[in-house]
Amino acid sequence: HHALYRSLLFAQILFATVECDSISIIFDPRLQYQNAKNSPTLRIRGGSDKIQLYPNDHVLLVLMRHGQSIWNSENRFTSWMDVPLTAKGERDAYVAGSLIASHNISLLAAFTSVLQRAIKTTYLALEPSGQLWIPVRCDWHLNERHDGSATGLNKKQLATQFGERAVRQWRRGFYTAPPPLTPEHLGWPGHDQKYSRIGECIPLPLTESLHDTLQRVLFFLEHVHSADTS
């Protein structure tokens, strides 16, 4: 479960399929897939091993990261800022969708964050297989981790200022969150109308650890999504 949980932390897009078997496939649009005669290799459950899908294999859940965003290309902490995809990010999302099409994976529904880079990746990935018609739900619980006061800042510059070890802990430490921002910061979600209703019910985050992020993703999977599909 640890590998799957880790994958959930970095996946902003979930595709539910028509099958009910045990294989979960992870598509990362930012990976350079080495295709040989239309035989793409895919990562399973977040592991480093490569697998080959065959016609009789069944897929239960497809996890997908969004394509490269403008701030990804500039090596900046993106957080909840609604940064668009680069042209490369759009191409990579379409290529990842071509893998879904090449294996004839039939999808029931898609769930993504409320950030445009993830939403656009979702639709670009659905296009090659002609599945743009499936229901797509956008939900803030699937947003990537909130990076606090590091939002918008260059990762290398921060490492120079605070030390590589500190920045590595902010990024990969499970219980360590970056320093919080203040409501005056441009990256505070309260400045974005997408989160106006959320702020009426629960406090909007000022920063998040990976543990914090996992808890809201699991809440979505256990409560919000199950209510949609029951």
XYZ file of N, CA and C in Angstrom:
690
model
N 0.805 -1.192 0.000
C 0.000 0.000 0.000
C 0.850 1.258 0.000
N 2.080 1.185 0.538
C 2.890 2.387 0.625
C 3.207 2.940 -0.757
N 3.499 2.053 -1.716
C 3.817 2.512 -3.062
C 2.601 3.165 -3.711
N 1.426 2.584 -3.500
C 0.219 3.155 -4.077
C -0.110 4.494 -3.429
N 0.063 4.587 -2.096
C -0.184 5.853 -1.411
C 0.747 6.936 -1.934
N 2.004 6.580 -2.130
C 2.962 7.558 -2.642
C 2.552 8.025 -4.034
N 2.053 7.100 -4.836
C 1.597 7.463 -6.176
C 0.404 8.410 -6.116
N -0.495 8.169 -5.159
C -1.661 9.041 -5.003
C -1.245 10.461 -4.665
N -0.120 10.620 -3.969
C 0.333 11.947 -3.590
C 0.721 12.782 -4.791
N 1.208 12.140 -5.836
C 1.697 12.873 -6.989
C 0.787 12.768 -8.199
N -0.281 12.022 -8.088
C -1.245 11.913 -9.179
C -2.403 12.861 -8.908
N -2.729 13.679 -9.881
C -3.866 14.575 -9.739
C -5.059 14.095 -10.546
N -4.905 12.999 -11.264
C -5.956 12.525 -12.152
C -6.170 11.035 -11.936
N -7.415 10.640 -11.675
C -7.772 9.248 -11.480
C -8.802 8.857 -12.527
N -8.580 7.747 -13.212
C -9.549 7.224 -14.162
C -10.076 5.892 -13.638
N -11.375 5.811 -13.406
C -11.985 4.537 -13.031
C -12.334 3.783 -14.305
N -12.112 2.465 -14.313
C -12.327 1.686 -15.524
C -13.504 0.737 -15.370
N -13.849 0.075 -16.479
C -14.992 -0.830 -16.479
C -14.628 -2.194 -15.911
N -13.331 -2.449 -15.691
C -12.913 -3.749 -15.185
C -12.857 -3.745 -13.661
N -12.829 -4.913 -13.065
C -12.758 -5.042 -11.604
C -11.663 -6.024 -11.240
N -10.449 -5.749 -11.660
C -9.325 -6.611 -11.337
C -8.343 -5.829 -10.477
N -7.127 -6.296 -10.364
C -6.230 -5.760 -9.342
C -5.079 -4.928 -9.881
N -5.026 -4.671 -11.155
C -3.883 -3.951 -11.705
C -4.173 -2.455 -11.749
N -3.301 -1.657 -11.128
C -3.403 -0.205 -11.188
C -2.226 0.320 -12.005
N -2.525 1.036 -13.063
C -1.489 1.522 -13.958
C -1.250 3.005 -13.708
N 0.004 3.404 -13.694
C 0.359 4.791 -13.441
C 0.996 5.374 -14.697
N 0.347 6.377 -15.270
C 0.884 7.066 -16.427
C 1.512 8.369 -15.951
N 2.752 8.604 -16.255
C 3.402 9.870 -15.942
C 3.742 10.557 -17.258
N 2.998 11.603 -17.649
C 3.249 12.255 -18.929
C 4.653 12.823 -19.045
N 5.334 13.031 -17.896
C 6.662 13.638 -17.960
C 7.763 12.617 -18.197
N 7.434 11.314 -18.136
C 8.421 10.290 -18.433
C 8.586 10.157 -19.942
N 9.774 9.816 -20.355
C 10.021 9.567 -21.768
C 9.784 8.086 -22.039
N 8.611 7.752 -22.579
C 8.293 6.347 -22.830
C 9.072 5.847 -24.040
N 9.648 4.673 -23.897
C 10.379 4.045 -24.983
C 9.467 3.024 -25.648
N 8.856 3.421 -26.743
C 7.913 2.548 -27.430
C 8.620 1.764 -28.530
N 8.358 0.487 -28.564
C 8.913 -0.363 -29.608
C 7.763 -1.044 -30.327
N 7.548 -0.649 -31.572
C 6.474 -1.229 -32.379
C 5.141 -1.197 -31.645
N 4.796 -0.009 -31.159
C 3.509 0.204 -30.488
C 3.336 -0.669 -29.244
N 4.440 -0.963 -28.549
C 4.362 -1.751 -27.328
C 4.885 -0.924 -26.159
N 4.088 0.024 -25.663
C 4.563 0.884 -24.576
C 4.716 0.113 -23.276
N 5.660 0.540 -22.470
C 5.832 -0.027 -21.133
C 5.272 0.954 -20.125
N 4.670 0.439 -19.077
C 3.983 1.262 -18.095
C 4.495 0.929 -16.711
N 4.347 1.868 -15.776
C 4.733 1.614 -14.391
C 3.514 1.107 -13.627
N 3.739 0.133 -12.782
C 2.636 -0.415 -11.993
C 2.825 -0.094 -10.517
N 1.768 0.469 -9.900
C 1.750 0.746 -8.468
C 2.944 1.556 -7.998
N 3.443 2.447 -8.819
C 4.496 3.345 -8.377
C 5.876 2.719 -8.302
N 6.002 1.465 -8.686
C 7.285 0.795 -8.606
C 8.199 1.199 -9.747
N 9.450 0.803 -9.651
C 10.410 1.146 -10.694
C 10.414 0.119 -11.811
N 9.789 -1.036 -11.585
C 9.765 -2.082 -12.607
C 8.854 -1.699 -13.752
N 9.209 -2.123 -14.945
C 8.385 -1.900 -16.126
C 7.586 -3.160 -16.414
N 6.370 -2.984 -16.894
C 5.540 -4.136 -17.215
C 5.004 -3.990 -18.628
N 4.570 -5.086 -19.168
C 3.939 -5.090 -20.483
C 2.501 -5.576 -20.320
N 1.545 -4.775 -20.760
C 0.148 -5.198 -20.709
C -0.176 -6.037 -21.935
N -0.985 -7.051 -21.720
C -1.437 -7.901 -22.797
C -2.954 -7.803 -22.916
N -3.537 -8.227 -24.028
C -4.977 -8.035 -24.261
C -5.877 -8.560 -23.157
N -5.480 -9.619 -22.428
C -6.352 -10.195 -21.411
C -6.162 -9.571 -20.026
N -5.204 -8.643 -19.898
C -4.997 -7.986 -18.614
C -6.106 -6.976 -18.372
N -6.509 -6.806 -17.115
C -7.568 -5.884 -16.758
C -7.015 -4.796 -15.844
N -7.484 -3.597 -16.049
C -7.012 -2.447 -15.295
C -8.155 -1.907 -14.451
N -7.910 -1.713 -13.162
C -8.936 -1.202 -12.264
C -8.871 0.320 -12.149
N -7.672 0.851 -12.022
C -7.511 2.278 -11.770
C -6.305 2.806 -12.528
N -6.476 3.917 -13.184
C -5.377 4.584 -13.878
C -5.071 5.873 -13.129
N -3.823 6.036 -12.708
C -3.375 7.258 -12.046
C -2.495 8.036 -13.016
N -2.696 9.333 -13.096
C -1.935 10.125 -14.047
C -1.509 11.453 -13.442
N -0.263 11.819 -13.659
C 0.203 13.154 -13.293
C -0.132 14.114 -14.432
N -0.227 15.382 -14.084
C -0.439 16.366 -15.150
C 0.848 16.549 -15.945
N 0.716 17.072 -17.163
C 1.889 17.347 -17.982
C 2.685 18.519 -17.428
N 3.801 18.789 -18.049
C 4.672 19.866 -17.589
C 3.950 21.219 -17.620
N 4.016 21.940 -16.510
C 3.448 23.289 -16.459
C 4.556 24.318 -16.666
N 4.159 25.564 -16.825
C 5.147 26.624 -17.020
C 6.092 26.709 -15.835
N 5.539 26.626 -14.631
C 6.408 26.705 -13.450
C 7.232 25.445 -13.265
N 6.752 24.284 -13.725
C 7.598 23.085 -13.721
C 8.849 23.336 -14.565
N 8.648 23.939 -15.720
C 9.773 24.180 -16.633
C 10.754 25.195 -16.052
N 10.278 26.036 -15.128
C 11.129 27.042 -14.491
C 11.634 26.581 -13.128
N 11.356 25.310 -12.782
C 11.811 24.712 -11.527
C 11.308 25.478 -10.300
N 10.042 25.895 -10.356
C 9.451 26.638 -9.252
C 8.423 25.775 -8.523
N 8.236 26.034 -7.226
C 7.191 25.365 -6.463
C 5.832 25.866 -6.960
N 5.022 24.952 -7.483
C 3.765 25.342 -8.128
C 2.621 25.457 -7.131
N 2.560 24.510 -6.189
C 1.540 24.545 -5.159
C 0.137 24.584 -5.767
N -0.752 25.414 -5.236
C -2.129 25.509 -5.732
C -2.304 26.640 -6.740
N -1.230 27.268 -7.172
C -1.343 28.318 -8.181
C -1.808 27.696 -9.498
N -2.719 28.360 -10.168
C -3.347 27.765 -11.357
C -2.518 28.047 -12.606
N -1.393 27.378 -12.689
C -0.422 27.598 -13.763
C -0.750 26.697 -14.958
N -0.743 27.222 -16.187
C -1.095 26.400 -17.356
C 0.022 25.463 -17.781
N -0.336 24.521 -18.647
C 0.635 23.610 -19.243
C 1.509 24.337 -20.253
N 2.725 23.830 -20.438
C 3.543 24.260 -21.565
C 3.096 23.474 -22.801
N 3.609 23.852 -23.960
C 3.311 23.101 -25.181
C 3.810 21.660 -25.039
N 4.964 21.493 -24.405
C 5.484 20.145 -24.170
C 4.542 19.363 -23.258
N 4.002 20.041 -22.231
C 3.081 19.380 -21.318
C 1.831 18.893 -22.028
N 1.344 19.680 -22.981
C 0.167 19.279 -23.744
C 0.481 18.064 -24.610
N 1.650 18.080 -25.255
C 2.029 16.932 -26.096
C 2.193 15.672 -25.263
N 2.843 15.805 -24.113
C 3.078 14.638 -23.259
C 1.764 14.045 -22.750
N 0.792 14.921 -22.421
C -0.511 14.429 -21.960
C -1.198 13.622 -23.062
N -1.087 14.092 -24.298
C -1.708 13.376 -25.421
C -1.018 12.025 -25.635
N 0.306 12.000 -25.494
C 1.046 10.745 -25.649
C 0.619 9.746 -24.568
N 0.464 10.228 -23.331
C 0.021 9.333 -22.265
C -1.368 8.776 -22.580
N -2.238 9.632 -23.137
C -3.562 9.170 -23.543
C -3.497 8.151 -24.662
N -2.488 8.260 -25.510
C -2.329 7.283 -26.589
C -2.024 5.897 -26.037
N -1.384 5.835 -24.864
C -1.123 4.543 -24.231
C -2.427 3.910 -23.765
N -3.334 4.732 -23.251
C -4.652 4.222 -22.872
C -5.357 3.667 -24.105
N -5.287 4.413 -25.199
C -5.948 3.981 -26.432
C -5.324 2.705 -26.986
N -4.000 2.619 -26.947
C -3.325 1.469 -27.551
C -3.631 0.169 -26.820
N -4.028 0.262 -25.551
C -4.363 -0.938 -24.790
C -5.869 -1.114 -24.646
N -6.637 -0.303 -25.363
C -8.105 -0.429 -25.370
C -8.694 -0.421 -23.958
N -8.203 0.472 -23.120
C -8.712 0.585 -21.763
C -9.990 1.414 -21.780
N -11.104 0.817 -21.384
C -12.390 1.504 -21.358
C -12.578 2.166 -19.997
N -12.823 3.447 -20.005
C -12.920 4.215 -18.767
C -14.377 4.515 -18.430
N -14.684 4.523 -17.139
C -16.029 4.861 -16.671
C -16.161 6.325 -16.304
N -15.137 6.867 -15.648
C -15.198 8.242 -15.163
C -13.787 8.726 -14.890
N -13.640 10.045 -14.822
C -12.356 10.648 -14.498
C -12.537 11.607 -13.328
N -11.550 11.649 -12.467
C -11.569 12.544 -11.315
C -10.255 13.312 -11.312
N -10.334 14.617 -11.212
C -9.128 15.427 -11.279
C -9.228 16.588 -10.311
N -8.137 17.317 -10.174
C -8.130 18.469 -9.282
C -8.854 19.640 -9.948
N -8.891 20.771 -9.268
C -9.541 21.958 -9.843
C -8.524 22.865 -10.522
N -7.307 22.373 -10.703
C -6.248 23.160 -11.330
C -6.227 22.899 -12.829
N -6.098 23.975 -13.599
C -6.245 23.846 -15.053
C -5.214 22.919 -15.685
N -4.018 22.822 -15.124
C -3.014 21.940 -15.713
C -3.448 20.484 -15.635
N -4.154 20.118 -14.558
C -4.649 18.750 -14.418
C -5.909 18.537 -15.258
N -6.777 19.533 -15.288
C -8.011 19.413 -16.075
C -7.691 19.270 -17.553
N -6.774 20.101 -18.039
C -6.429 20.036 -19.466
C -5.725 18.727 -19.789
N -4.859 18.261 -18.876
C -4.220 16.965 -19.083
C -5.261 15.866 -19.207
N -6.301 15.934 -18.372
C -7.356 14.924 -18.400
C -8.006 14.836 -19.775
N -8.432 15.970 -20.307
C -9.125 15.954 -21.596
C -8.190 15.608 -22.755
N -6.954 16.064 -22.685
C -6.001 15.696 -23.733
C -5.728 14.192 -23.706
N -5.714 13.603 -22.500
C -5.461 12.167 -22.383
C -6.660 11.337 -22.815
N -7.859 11.899 -22.730
C -9.059 11.169 -23.140
C -9.269 11.196 -24.652
N -8.702 12.182 -25.302
C -8.981 12.369 -26.730
C -8.518 11.217 -27.616
N -7.277 10.692 -27.457
C -6.826 9.644 -28.384
C -7.709 8.401 -28.399
N -8.332 8.079 -27.267
C -9.173 6.877 -27.203
C -10.644 7.198 -27.466
N -10.956 8.439 -27.821
C -12.339 8.818 -28.107
C -13.246 8.722 -26.902
N -12.699 9.027 -25.704
C -13.495 8.912 -24.489
C -13.735 10.262 -23.811
N -13.805 11.310 -24.619
C -14.077 12.636 -24.075
C -15.469 12.739 -23.460
N -16.305 11.774 -23.742
C -17.692 11.817 -23.287
C -17.868 11.345 -21.843
N -16.866 10.696 -21.258
C -17.073 10.152 -19.916
C -17.180 11.298 -18.901
N -17.885 11.079 -17.777
C -18.007 12.131 -16.761
C -16.648 12.489 -16.165
N -16.401 13.774 -16.005
C -15.177 14.265 -15.382
C -15.560 15.101 -14.166
N -15.071 14.715 -13.013
C -15.346 15.480 -11.796
C -14.064 16.166 -11.334
N -14.151 17.471 -11.092
C -13.023 18.232 -10.564
C -13.243 18.461 -9.068
N -12.244 18.153 -8.265
C -12.407 18.268 -6.824
C -11.090 18.737 -6.196
N -11.184 19.703 -5.283
C -9.980 20.282 -4.680
C -9.210 19.274 -3.842
N -9.874 18.210 -3.372
C -9.171 17.199 -2.586
C -8.028 16.554 -3.382
N -8.099 16.624 -4.707
C -7.075 16.027 -5.559
C -5.999 17.023 -5.976
N -6.075 18.255 -5.461
C -4.993 19.214 -5.710
C -3.668 18.659 -5.212
N -2.578 19.110 -5.831
C -1.290 18.698 -5.320
C -1.016 19.384 -3.977
N 0.073 19.015 -3.338
C 0.400 19.520 -2.004
C 0.565 21.040 -2.034
N 0.059 21.692 -0.983
C 0.246 23.140 -0.877
C 1.646 23.404 -0.321
N 2.423 24.211 -1.035
C 3.829 24.412 -0.710
C 4.093 25.592 0.217
N 3.050 26.157 0.806
C 3.237 27.230 1.768
C 3.963 28.431 1.202
N 4.876 28.985 2.001
C 5.585 30.191 1.572
C 6.606 29.928 0.471
N 6.833 28.638 0.146
C 7.722 28.310 -0.976
C 7.024 28.461 -2.326
N 5.715 28.665 -2.319
C 4.945 28.783 -3.558
C 5.531 29.847 -4.485
N 5.811 29.433 -5.713
C 6.306 30.358 -6.725
C 7.804 30.566 -6.717
N 8.497 30.048 -5.713
C 9.933 30.282 -5.611
C 10.723 29.177 -6.310
N 11.915 29.542 -6.781
C 12.780 28.608 -7.479
C 13.424 27.643 -6.487
N 13.394 26.359 -6.808
C 13.866 25.335 -5.872
C 15.371 25.441 -5.618
N 16.156 25.733 -6.654
C 17.601 25.834 -6.477
C 17.969 27.058 -5.647
N 17.267 28.167 -5.878
C 17.528 29.364 -5.097
C 17.202 29.145 -3.625
N 16.097 28.433 -3.355
C 15.741 28.129 -1.976
C 16.780 27.224 -1.322
N 17.313 26.264 -2.107
C 18.337 25.367 -1.564
C 19.588 26.145 -1.198
N 19.929 27.152 -1.982
C 21.083 27.997 -1.679
C 20.837 28.810 -0.413
N 19.604 29.262 -0.248
C 19.268 30.124 0.888
C 19.110 29.344 2.190
N 18.411 28.191 2.126
C 18.087 27.455 3.345
C 18.858 26.147 3.484
N 19.538 25.735 2.439
C 20.260 24.472 2.462
C 19.492 23.378 1.751
N 20.204 22.510 1.039
C 19.547 21.454 0.258
C 18.786 20.479 1.153
N 19.330 20.213 2.343
C 18.674 19.252 3.230
C 17.299 19.755 3.662
N 17.208 21.046 3.996
C 15.931 21.613 4.433
C 14.905 21.565 3.312
N 15.312 21.956 2.113
C 14.381 21.967 0.978
C 13.983 20.549 0.605
N 14.910 19.597 0.701
C 14.576 18.197 0.415
C 13.549 17.676 1.411
N 13.666 18.087 2.672
C 12.680 17.704 3.676
C 11.319 18.323 3.380
N 11.285 19.550 2.923
C 10.012 20.180 2.558
C 9.345 19.404 1.441
N 10.155 18.940 0.493
C 9.595 18.286 -0.696
C 9.237 16.828 -0.444
N 10.071 16.107 0.306
C 9.902 14.653 0.401
C 9.703 14.141 1.824
N 9.905 14.973 2.823
C 9.659 14.534 4.194
C 8.164 14.327 4.405
N 7.780 13.163 4.882
C 6.356 12.816 4.931
C 5.582 13.705 5.903
N 6.203 14.052 7.027
C 5.511 14.860 8.031
C 6.010 16.304 8.074
N 6.942 16.650 7.223
C 7.511 17.991 7.232
C 6.846 18.863 6.187
N 6.324 20.001 6.627
C 5.680 20.948 5.711
C 6.590 22.155 5.495
N 6.543 22.774 4.316
C 7.280 24.024 4.126
C 6.752 25.095 5.084
N 7.503 26.150 5.333
C 6.999 27.225 6.196
C 5.668 27.760 5.667
N 4.718 28.049 6.552
C 3.401 28.514 6.087
C 3.463 29.915 5.487
N 2.553 30.173 4.584
C 2.414 31.530 4.068
C 1.360 32.265 4.894
N 1.181 33.528 4.625
C 0.153 34.318 5.301
C -0.987 34.575 4.327
N -2.171 34.919 4.823
C -3.298 35.214 3.918
C -3.022 36.365 2.955
N -1.985 37.146 3.222
C -1.643 38.233 2.303
C -0.846 37.736 1.099
N -0.316 36.532 1.189
C 0.504 35.958 0.114
C -0.361 35.674 -1.103
N 0.200 35.894 -2.288
C -0.528 35.639 -3.537
C -0.966 34.191 -3.653
N -0.213 33.278 -3.021
C -0.523 31.857 -3.123
C -1.563 31.360 -2.154
N -2.109 32.234 -1.302
C -3.159 31.780 -0.382
C -4.427 31.469 -1.168
N -5.017 30.283 -1.005
C -6.192 29.893 -1.803
C -7.391 30.817 -1.648
N -7.449 31.568 -0.562
C -8.582 32.455 -0.342
C -8.710 33.562 -1.367
N -7.647 33.795 -2.146
C -7.702 34.809 -3.195
C -8.347 34.284 -4.472
N -8.604 32.986 -4.524
C -9.138 32.343 -5.727
C -10.595 31.934 -5.476
N -11.492 32.337 -6.361
C -12.923 32.060 -6.170
C -13.241 30.575 -6.166
N -12.355 29.747 -6.709
C -12.592 28.290 -6.699
C -12.738 27.748 -5.285
N -12.117 28.422 -4.328
C -12.086 27.898 -2.966
C -12.970 28.691 -2.013
N -13.821 29.555 -2.540
C -14.640 30.411 -1.669
C -15.589 29.588 -0.798
N -16.196 28.553 -1.348
C -17.127 27.739 -0.566
C -16.397 26.860 0.440
N -15.206 26.420 0.071
C -14.434 25.584 0.992
C -14.078 26.380 2.230
N -13.663 27.632 2.029
C -13.256 28.475 3.138
C -14.369 28.752 4.127
N -15.612 28.563 3.698
C -16.736 28.755 4.614
C -16.902 27.567 5.561
N -16.346 26.404 5.174
C -16.556 25.168 5.944
C -15.328 24.766 6.750
N -14.159 24.851 6.124
C -12.919 24.454 6.794
C -11.847 25.504 6.509
N -10.839 25.615 7.355
C -9.763 26.579 7.103
C -8.986 26.210 5.839
N -8.713 27.182 5.019
C -7.891 26.937 3.842
C -6.436 26.750 4.273
N -5.708 25.842 3.618
C -4.338 25.559 4.075
C -3.384 26.720 3.852
N -2.470 26.879 4.804
C -1.370 27.832 4.678
C -0.095 27.101 4.271
N -0.080 25.790 4.463
C 0.983 24.894 4.026
C 0.488 23.473 4.255
N 1.172 22.476 3.661
C 0.793 21.076 3.862
C 2.031 20.190 3.815
N 2.046 19.170 4.629
C 3.019 18.092 4.494
C 2.443 17.053 3.539
N 3.254 16.078 3.163
C 2.736 14.990 2.333
C 1.689 14.193 3.105
N 1.870 14.088 4.417
C 0.870 13.395 5.241
C -0.469 14.116 5.173
N -0.451 15.439 5.291
C -1.687 16.227 5.197
C -2.371 15.990 3.851
N -1.559 15.986 2.805
C -2.094 15.814 1.452
C -2.727 14.441 1.291
N -2.041 13.422 1.793
C -2.566 12.063 1.680
C -3.900 11.922 2.401
N -4.045 12.565 3.547
C -5.286 12.446 4.308
C -6.475 12.969 3.510
N -6.326 14.089 2.822
C -7.473 14.613 2.059
C -7.731 13.791 0.787
N -6.655 13.235 0.195
C -6.864 12.377 -0.977
C -7.604 11.102 -0.560
N -7.199 10.515 0.557
C -7.883 9.316 1.045
C -9.317 9.630 1.444
N -9.556 10.805 2.009
C -10.921 11.210 2.343
C -11.774 11.242 1.082
N -11.206 11.768 -0.005
C -11.931 11.802 -1.277
C -12.258 10.391 -1.743
N -11.270 9.508 -1.701
C -11.480 8.144 -2.187
C -12.500 7.394 -1.339
N -12.490 7.623 -0.035
C -13.353 6.868 0.868
C -14.762 7.440 1.005
N -14.909 8.741 0.816
C -16.196 9.368 1.066
C -16.810 10.016 -0.172
N -16.087 10.946 -0.777
C -16.661 11.695 -1.898
C -16.874 10.802 -3.105
N -15.825 10.075 -3.527
C -15.949 9.224 -4.704
C -16.919 8.083 -4.456
N -16.884 7.471 -3.262
C -17.780 6.356 -2.990
C -19.234 6.808 -3.019
N -19.498 8.055 -2.592
C -20.854 8.564 -2.642
C -21.314 8.774 -4.087
N -20.354 9.159 -4.958
C -20.689 9.352 -6.373
C -21.040 8.049 -7.057
N -20.378 6.959 -6.640
C -20.513 5.698 -7.374
C -21.450 4.724 -6.708
N -22.010 5.076 -5.540
C -22.878 4.126 -4.828
C -24.265 4.130 -5.439
